Amino acid sequence: MLIVMHKEAGDRELDAVIKRIEAHGWEAKPIPGGERTAVGVLRNKGPLDPAMFLDLPGVRDVIPVSKPYKLVSREMRPENTVVRLGRGSDAVEIGGQQLVVMAGPCAVESENQALEIAHAVKEAGARLFRGGAFKPRSSPYSFQGLGLKGLEILAKVREETGLFIVTEATDHEVCDMVEDFTDIIQIGTRNMQNYRLLRRAGQAKKPVLLKRGMWATMDEFLMAAEYIMSEGNDQVMLCERGIRTFTTHSRNTLDANAIPYMRNESHLPIVVDPSHAAGRRDQVIPLARAAAAMGVDALMVEVHTHPEQALSDGPQSLYPEQFHELVTGLRNMNISV
Ligand code: PEP
Ligand code: MN
């Protein structure tokens, strides 16, 4: 349930509402808005009677929230969430006016590799550098990432290029390390339902990019985001990265339908990863353009200077020239990148 306050309501009226919610043993979550404040009621079991709050001074309306997810829902917060990184002229806003592009290799392989790619993607218009230091690989024999050394390389990339960093936390312990180094914590498709990790990310002081499980329904995805938000982190981004279908002409299928669905259901920024959806280089640019045309807030794209030698996901990694072509194409579509 959502209790919407009058524009003129002050702290005293708000406190009275919070006290009444807490007196029942529920949790009150004030949600400041542009015009007025609302208060979400959490941890209640079953529907509540609006009359319980309508008599309090300063209460304008009481709206039942019909969805199982609450904090992520647009019912709870009508305005879009904007995730902000940095300050001043270098600041990046995901969910703001511009389409933010995150790009880089699947995995950090060496300092030279990371820096070379970072300079190339920055030059083309990327604002964030992506690269895994801890890789969740399907085979235990595949390259697992450079670990802590990889995080140190990412810190160097930020220092040298000014690009913000997004990198994956594969478990609880790794999340402690990643949180110290990164600007955005990525939770991968294979961990979307790792609820302990989601809670840990919810306690982090950094924004979280949550990738949709390759098998997950929208309800499951949004509930996973709810786990993060329920721990107090409201800087969460929803990333569609393709789901498993019966087709064999691509690694996954970009669920384009999910984009307007998420936009309607949630106020959180939407990110699309065309690289993992496609699994092959020739489909990445068209998928990125389609997602951009659908108004997503950010794209996450794999780029490698020598994809044929890449230690992971080479076949889906764009050459820097192709990445440049992708960004130029978006600008030609009148999209501000
Ligand atoms: C990645 O971004 O490199 C990655 C492993 O993505 P996903 O979790 O979507 O497979
Ligand atoms: Mn990858």
Tab-separated table of C-alpha atoms and ligand atoms in Angstrom:
chain	number	residue	atom	x	y	z
A	1	MET	CA	0.000	0.000	0.000
A	2	LEU	CA	1.105	3.518	-0.772
A	3	ILE	CA	0.111	6.512	1.335
A	4	VAL	CA	0.325	9.740	-0.665
A	5	MET	CA	0.782	12.935	1.325
A	6	HIS	CA	-0.612	16.386	0.503
A	7	LYS	CA	1.865	18.803	-1.067
A	8	GLU	CA	1.677	20.983	2.040
A	9	ALA	CA	2.205	18.133	4.503
A	10	GLY	CA	5.288	18.600	6.675
A	11	ASP	CA	7.547	16.397	8.793
A	12	ARG	CA	5.050	16.236	11.661
A	13	GLU	CA	2.296	14.721	9.476
A	14	LEU	CA	4.806	12.365	7.863
A	15	ASP	CA	6.067	11.173	11.260
A	16	ALA	CA	2.512	10.433	12.387
A	17	VAL	CA	1.958	8.241	9.327
A	18	ILE	CA	5.249	6.402	9.874
A	19	LYS	CA	4.421	5.851	13.565
A	20	ARG	CA	1.052	4.359	12.741
A	21	ILE	CA	2.607	1.982	10.185
A	22	GLU	CA	5.290	0.917	12.651
A	23	ALA	CA	2.777	0.470	15.459
A	24	HIS	CA	1.390	-2.454	13.448
A	25	GLY	CA	4.860	-3.991	13.123
A	26	TRP	CA	5.179	-3.062	9.425
A	27	GLU	CA	7.926	-1.087	7.737
A	28	ALA	CA	7.444	2.461	6.481
A	29	LYS	CA	9.403	3.537	3.413
A	30	PRO	CA	9.150	7.285	2.696
A	31	ILE	CA	9.503	7.994	-1.027
A	32	PRO	CA	10.195	11.682	-1.717
A	33	GLY	CA	8.770	12.818	-5.057
A	34	GLY	CA	9.089	15.988	-7.126
A	35	GLU	CA	5.809	17.399	-5.776
A	36	ARG	CA	4.837	15.354	-2.755
A	37	THR	CA	6.052	12.591	-0.519
A	38	ALA	CA	4.559	9.122	-0.455
A	39	VAL	CA	5.072	6.422	2.149
A	40	GLY	CA	5.174	2.764	1.180
A	41	VAL	CA	3.950	0.124	3.619
A	42	LEU	CA	6.147	-2.974	3.535
A	43	ARG	CA	6.193	-6.368	5.265
A	44	ASN	CA	2.422	-6.467	5.782
A	45	LYS	CA	0.680	-9.759	5.133
A	46	GLY	CA	-2.422	-9.432	3.006
A	47	PRO	CA	-4.360	-6.356	1.915
A	48	LEU	CA	-4.823	-3.372	4.219
A	49	ASP	CA	-7.820	-1.158	4.753
A	50	PRO	CA	-7.166	2.395	3.408
A	51	ALA	CA	-9.376	3.774	6.200
A	52	MET	CA	-6.550	2.983	8.634
A	53	PHE	CA	-4.621	5.998	7.305
A	54	LEU	CA	-7.153	8.281	5.642
A	55	ASP	CA	-8.058	9.983	8.945
A	56	LEU	CA	-4.497	11.199	9.558
A	57	PRO	CA	-3.755	14.887	8.841
A	58	GLY	CA	-1.781	15.477	5.649
A	59	VAL	CA	-2.849	12.212	3.973
A	60	ARG	CA	-4.224	12.810	0.490
A	61	ASP	CA	-4.745	9.322	-0.838
A	62	VAL	CA	-4.176	5.674	-0.046
A	63	ILE	CA	-3.404	3.437	-3.035
A	64	PRO	CA	-3.285	-0.337	-2.867
A	65	VAL	CA	-0.189	-1.766	-4.600
A	66	SER	CA	-1.377	-4.781	-6.491
A	67	LYS	CA	1.989	-6.231	-7.526
A	68	PRO	CA	4.121	-8.680	-5.524
A	69	TYR	CA	7.067	-6.326	-6.004
A	70	LYS	CA	6.654	-2.979	-4.364
A	71	LEU	CA	9.789	-0.842	-4.197
A	72	VAL	CA	10.610	-1.504	-7.860
A	73	SER	CA	7.079	-0.819	-9.054
A	74	ARG	CA	5.926	2.290	-10.806
A	75	GLU	CA	2.816	2.243	-8.649
A	76	MET	CA	5.106	3.003	-5.729
A	77	ARG	CA	7.222	5.623	-7.538
A	78	PRO	CA	5.792	7.240	-10.686
A	79	GLU	CA	8.969	9.157	-11.611
A	80	ASN	CA	11.871	7.404	-13.317
A	81	THR	CA	14.846	6.617	-11.125
A	82	VAL	CA	18.095	8.176	-12.270
A	83	VAL	CA	21.371	6.514	-11.288
A	84	ARG	CA	24.100	9.143	-10.939
A	85	LEU	CA	27.827	8.540	-11.104
A	86	GLY	CA	30.373	11.229	-10.335
A	87	ARG	CA	29.843	14.949	-10.031
A	88	GLY	CA	30.074	18.078	-12.115
A	89	SER	CA	30.895	17.989	-15.811
A	90	ASP	CA	32.082	14.355	-15.623
A	91	ALA	CA	28.832	13.106	-14.093
A	92	VAL	CA	26.926	10.336	-15.846
A	93	GLU	CA	23.188	9.863	-15.418
A	94	ILE	CA	21.628	6.539	-16.298
A	95	GLY	CA	17.917	7.096	-16.721
A	96	GLY	CA	18.428	10.761	-17.654
A	97	GLN	CA	18.308	12.468	-21.042
A	98	GLN	CA	21.206	10.658	-22.690
A	99	LEU	CA	21.678	7.079	-23.752
A	100	VAL	CA	24.686	5.879	-21.761
A	101	VAL	CA	26.990	3.390	-23.446
A	102	MET	CA	29.054	0.924	-21.425
A	103	ALA	CA	31.649	-0.970	-23.417
A	104	GLY	CA	34.698	-3.141	-23.035
A	105	PRO	CA	35.880	-6.717	-23.198
A	106	CYS	CA	34.045	-9.635	-21.674
A	107	ALA	CA	37.008	-10.204	-19.364
A	108	VAL	CA	39.978	-8.166	-18.224
A	109	GLU	CA	42.915	-10.151	-19.618
A	110	SER	CA	45.888	-7.853	-19.032
A	111	GLU	CA	46.629	-4.216	-18.324
A	112	ASN	CA	47.600	-3.555	-21.947
A	113	GLN	CA	44.492	-5.228	-23.302
A	114	ALA	CA	42.182	-3.315	-20.944
A	115	LEU	CA	43.823	0.066	-21.525
A	116	GLU	CA	43.927	-0.334	-25.298
A	117	ILE	CA	40.226	-1.197	-25.453
A	118	ALA	CA	39.305	1.479	-22.897
A	119	HIS	CA	40.970	4.253	-24.926
A	120	ALA	CA	39.224	3.037	-28.076
A	121	VAL	CA	35.731	2.880	-26.568
A	122	LYS	CA	36.159	6.195	-24.809
A	123	GLU	CA	37.168	7.829	-28.062
A	124	ALA	CA	34.027	6.461	-29.704
A	125	GLY	CA	31.702	7.761	-26.973
A	126	ALA	CA	31.444	5.175	-24.182
A	127	ARG	CA	31.099	6.585	-20.646
A	128	LEU	CA	31.682	3.355	-18.749
A	129	PHE	CA	34.200	0.573	-19.159
A	130	ARG	CA	32.947	-2.967	-18.658
A	131	GLY	CA	35.165	-5.985	-18.016
A	132	GLY	CA	34.932	-8.995	-15.766
A	133	ALA	CA	37.673	-9.700	-13.230
A	134	PHE	CA	35.737	-12.631	-11.771
A	135	LYS	CA	34.105	-14.590	-14.582
A	136	PRO	CA	31.234	-17.038	-14.077
A	137	ARG	CA	32.128	-19.524	-16.837
A	138	SER	CA	30.037	-22.492	-17.921
A	139	SER	CA	33.169	-24.685	-17.899
A	140	PRO	CA	35.516	-24.977	-14.916
A	141	TYR	CA	38.370	-25.313	-17.447
A	142	SER	CA	37.714	-21.924	-19.092
A	143	PHE	CA	39.489	-18.708	-18.099
A	144	GLN	CA	38.012	-17.625	-14.766
A	145	GLY	CA	39.274	-14.041	-14.761
A	146	LEU	CA	42.284	-12.313	-13.188
A	147	GLY	CA	40.529	-11.809	-9.839
A	148	LEU	CA	41.925	-9.074	-7.610
A	149	LYS	CA	44.600	-8.245	-10.188
A	150	GLY	CA	41.783	-7.607	-12.674
A	151	LEU	CA	40.138	-5.181	-10.259
A	152	GLU	CA	43.430	-3.321	-9.886
A	153	ILE	CA	43.639	-3.036	-13.670
A	154	LEU	CA	40.091	-1.651	-13.742
A	155	ALA	CA	41.102	0.998	-11.187
A	156	LYS	CA	44.000	1.920	-13.461
A	157	VAL	CA	41.630	2.184	-16.442
A	158	ARG	CA	39.450	4.620	-14.500
A	159	GLU	CA	42.472	6.654	-13.462
A	160	GLU	CA	43.909	6.855	-16.995
A	161	THR	CA	40.725	7.355	-18.988
A	162	GLY	CA	38.157	8.837	-16.608
A	163	LEU	CA	35.696	6.113	-17.637
A	164	PHE	CA	33.498	4.766	-14.858
A	165	ILE	CA	33.747	1.044	-14.171
A	166	VAL	CA	31.162	-1.729	-14.141
A	167	THR	CA	32.265	-5.231	-13.162
A	168	GLU	CA	30.647	-8.388	-11.906
A	169	ALA	CA	30.420	-9.706	-8.349
A	170	THR	CA	30.012	-13.473	-8.574
A	171	ASP	CA	29.510	-14.197	-4.881
A	172	HIS	CA	29.303	-12.660	-1.449
A	173	GLU	CA	33.035	-12.605	-0.817
A	174	VAL	CA	33.827	-11.207	-4.272
A	175	CYS	CA	31.198	-8.509	-3.710
A	176	ASP	CA	33.262	-7.165	-0.774
A	177	MET	CA	36.243	-6.677	-3.111
A	178	VAL	CA	34.261	-5.458	-6.120
A	179	GLU	CA	32.424	-2.865	-4.039
A	180	ASP	CA	35.724	-1.234	-3.111
A	181	PHE	CA	36.952	-0.934	-6.704
A	182	THR	CA	33.970	-0.431	-8.965
A	183	ASP	CA	31.429	2.300	-9.723
A	184	ILE	CA	28.641	-0.164	-10.547
A	185	ILE	CA	28.313	-3.710	-9.237
A	186	GLN	CA	27.093	-6.134	-11.901
A	187	ILE	CA	25.079	-9.205	-10.930
A	188	GLY	CA	25.158	-11.714	-13.769
A	189	THR	CA	22.422	-13.763	-15.354
A	190	ARG	CA	23.531	-16.924	-13.542
A	191	ASN	CA	23.225	-15.218	-10.171
A	192	MET	CA	19.918	-13.442	-10.658
A	193	GLN	CA	18.308	-15.737	-8.129
A	194	ASN	CA	21.226	-15.926	-5.713
A	195	TYR	CA	19.215	-14.273	-2.981
A	196	ARG	CA	22.065	-13.971	-0.485
A	197	LEU	CA	24.148	-12.182	-3.093
A	198	LEU	CA	21.209	-9.937	-3.994
A	199	ARG	CA	20.843	-8.977	-0.329
A	200	ARG	CA	24.569	-8.298	-0.093
A	201	ALA	CA	24.362	-6.044	-3.167
A	202	GLY	CA	21.422	-4.320	-1.523
A	203	GLN	CA	23.682	-3.391	1.398
A	204	ALA	CA	26.372	-2.005	-0.900
A	205	LYS	CA	26.998	1.710	-1.218
A	206	LYS	CA	27.302	1.421	-5.009
A	207	PRO	CA	24.642	1.142	-7.749
A	208	VAL	CA	23.786	-2.345	-8.976
A	209	LEU	CA	23.279	-3.493	-12.568
A	210	LEU	CA	21.110	-6.597	-12.326
A	211	LYS	CA	21.096	-8.862	-15.362
A	212	ARG	CA	17.984	-10.871	-16.084
A	213	GLY	CA	18.326	-14.600	-15.577
A	214	MET	CA	18.372	-16.261	-18.996
A	215	TRP	CA	15.392	-18.341	-17.887
A	216	ALA	CA	13.613	-15.762	-15.709
A	217	THR	CA	10.092	-14.435	-16.102
A	218	MET	CA	9.529	-10.717	-15.665
A	219	ASP	CA	7.992	-11.326	-12.225
A	220	GLU	CA	11.056	-13.267	-11.127
A	221	PHE	CA	13.346	-10.564	-12.505
A	222	LEU	CA	11.512	-7.725	-10.812
A	223	MET	CA	11.354	-9.679	-7.546
A	224	ALA	CA	15.141	-10.128	-7.735
A	225	ALA	CA	15.476	-6.337	-8.041
A	226	GLU	CA	13.082	-6.049	-5.090
A	227	TYR	CA	15.521	-8.103	-2.994
A	228	ILE	CA	18.247	-5.535	-3.649
A	229	MET	CA	15.993	-2.570	-2.959
A	230	SER	CA	14.535	-4.141	0.173
A	231	GLU	CA	17.992	-3.885	1.758
A	232	GLY	CA	18.020	-0.133	1.213
A	233	ASN	CA	19.830	0.257	-2.124
A	234	ASP	CA	17.573	2.134	-4.518
A	235	GLN	CA	20.230	2.583	-7.221
A	236	VAL	CA	19.322	-0.489	-9.266
A	237	MET	CA	19.304	-0.960	-13.062
A	238	LEU	CA	17.443	-3.702	-14.946
A	239	CYS	CA	19.442	-5.330	-17.745
A	240	GLU	CA	17.844	-7.432	-20.475
A	241	ARG	CA	20.597	-9.659	-21.938
A	242	GLY	CA	18.624	-12.214	-23.897
A	243	ILE	CA	16.759	-15.311	-22.839
A	244	ARG	CA	17.020	-18.943	-23.892
A	245	THR	CA	14.654	-19.958	-26.639
A	246	PHE	CA	14.476	-22.837	-29.128
A	247	THR	CA	16.299	-20.947	-31.854
A	248	THR	CA	19.821	-21.745	-32.969
A	249	HIS	CA	20.568	-18.695	-35.110
A	250	SER	CA	21.672	-16.749	-32.030
A	251	ARG	CA	23.096	-17.549	-28.601
A	252	ASN	CA	20.009	-16.122	-26.881
A	253	THR	CA	16.959	-14.134	-27.971
A	254	LEU	CA	16.723	-10.467	-27.038
A	255	ASP	CA	13.333	-10.177	-25.361
A	256	ALA	CA	12.332	-6.860	-26.892
A	257	ASN	CA	8.848	-7.178	-25.409
A	258	ALA	CA	10.414	-6.919	-21.980
A	259	ILE	CA	11.499	-3.333	-22.641
A	260	PRO	CA	8.055	-1.656	-22.720
A	261	TYR	CA	6.897	-4.086	-20.035
A	262	MET	CA	9.661	-3.034	-17.643
A	263	ARG	CA	9.069	0.619	-18.499
A	264	ASN	CA	5.417	0.306	-17.494
A	265	GLU	CA	5.960	-1.803	-14.416
A	266	SER	CA	9.035	-0.181	-12.945
A	267	HIS	CA	10.681	3.186	-12.488
A	268	LEU	CA	14.193	1.683	-12.637
A	269	PRO	CA	16.563	2.449	-15.550
A	270	ILE	CA	16.642	-0.128	-18.342
A	271	VAL	CA	19.878	-1.421	-19.806
A	272	VAL	CA	20.162	-3.710	-22.835
A	273	ASP	CA	23.126	-5.984	-23.526
A	274	PRO	CA	22.914	-6.893	-27.227
A	275	SER	CA	26.215	-8.822	-27.097
A	276	HIS	CA	25.103	-11.704	-24.884
A	277	ALA	CA	21.683	-11.712	-26.540
A	278	ALA	CA	23.271	-12.216	-29.966
A	279	GLY	CA	26.360	-14.252	-29.208
A	280	ARG	CA	27.612	-13.288	-32.643
A	281	ARG	CA	29.100	-10.053	-33.850
A	282	ASP	CA	26.892	-9.542	-36.912
A	283	GLN	CA	23.710	-9.188	-34.839
A	284	VAL	CA	25.010	-6.816	-32.173
A	285	ILE	CA	24.624	-3.482	-33.992
A	286	PRO	CA	21.050	-4.122	-35.228
A	287	LEU	CA	19.943	-5.233	-31.746
A	288	ALA	CA	21.602	-2.203	-30.150
A	289	ARG	CA	19.836	0.106	-32.595
A	290	ALA	CA	16.481	-1.542	-31.942
A	291	ALA	CA	16.933	-1.212	-28.176
A	292	ALA	CA	17.984	2.426	-28.523
A	293	ALA	CA	14.957	3.136	-30.709
A	294	MET	CA	12.807	1.630	-27.942
A	295	GLY	CA	14.175	4.215	-25.556
A	296	VAL	CA	16.386	2.197	-23.233
A	297	ASP	CA	18.597	4.140	-20.837
A	298	ALA	CA	21.880	2.363	-21.457
A	299	LEU	CA	23.585	-0.218	-23.644
A	300	MET	CA	26.275	-2.634	-22.519
A	301	VAL	CA	28.430	-3.806	-25.421
A	302	GLU	CA	31.412	-6.154	-25.621
A	303	VAL	CA	34.361	-4.760	-27.589
A	304	HIS	CA	37.807	-6.279	-28.132
A	305	THR	CA	40.795	-5.106	-30.156
A	306	HIS	CA	41.725	-8.748	-30.958
A	307	PRO	CA	38.513	-10.722	-30.582
A	308	GLU	CA	40.037	-13.777	-32.263
A	309	GLN	CA	42.436	-14.006	-29.308
A	310	ALA	CA	39.899	-13.097	-26.611
A	311	LEU	CA	39.824	-15.390	-23.591
A	312	SER	CA	36.033	-15.197	-23.503
A	313	ASP	CA	33.181	-14.166	-25.789
A	314	GLY	CA	35.397	-13.259	-28.761
A	315	PRO	CA	32.762	-14.178	-31.389
A	316	GLN	CA	30.302	-11.609	-30.020
A	317	SER	CA	32.836	-8.840	-29.392
A	318	LEU	CA	32.826	-5.891	-31.776
A	319	TYR	CA	36.035	-4.551	-33.268
A	320	PRO	CA	36.647	-0.953	-32.137
A	321	GLU	CA	35.779	0.309	-35.659
A	322	GLN	CA	32.423	-1.455	-35.452
A	323	PHE	CA	31.799	0.032	-32.022
A	324	HIS	CA	32.540	3.437	-33.456
A	325	GLU	CA	30.090	2.726	-36.279
A	326	LEU	CA	27.479	1.678	-33.697
A	327	VAL	CA	27.753	4.941	-31.742
A	328	THR	CA	27.807	7.063	-34.907
A	329	GLY	CA	24.717	5.218	-36.132
A	330	LEU	CA	22.902	5.984	-32.878
A	331	ARG	CA	23.781	9.658	-33.185
A	332	ASN	CA	22.461	9.595	-36.744
A	333	MET	CA	19.195	8.300	-35.308
A	334	ASN	CA	19.105	11.556	-33.299
A	335	ILE	CA	19.817	9.757	-30.083
A	336	SER	CA	21.972	11.699	-27.692
A	337	VAL	CA	24.893	9.483	-26.676
B	1	PEP	C1	29.101	-10.527	-18.907
B	1	PEP	O1	28.543	-9.423	-18.867
B	1	PEP	O2	30.252	-10.704	-19.303
B	1	PEP	C2	28.322	-11.720	-18.514
B	1	PEP	C3	28.913	-12.811	-18.048
B	1	PEP	O3	27.016	-11.540	-18.726
B	1	PEP	P1	25.775	-12.527	-18.401
B	1	PEP	O4	25.765	-12.658	-16.905
B	1	PEP	O5	24.614	-11.764	-18.952
B	1	PEP	O6	26.036	-13.822	-19.122
B	2	MN	MN	30.711	-11.923	-21.880
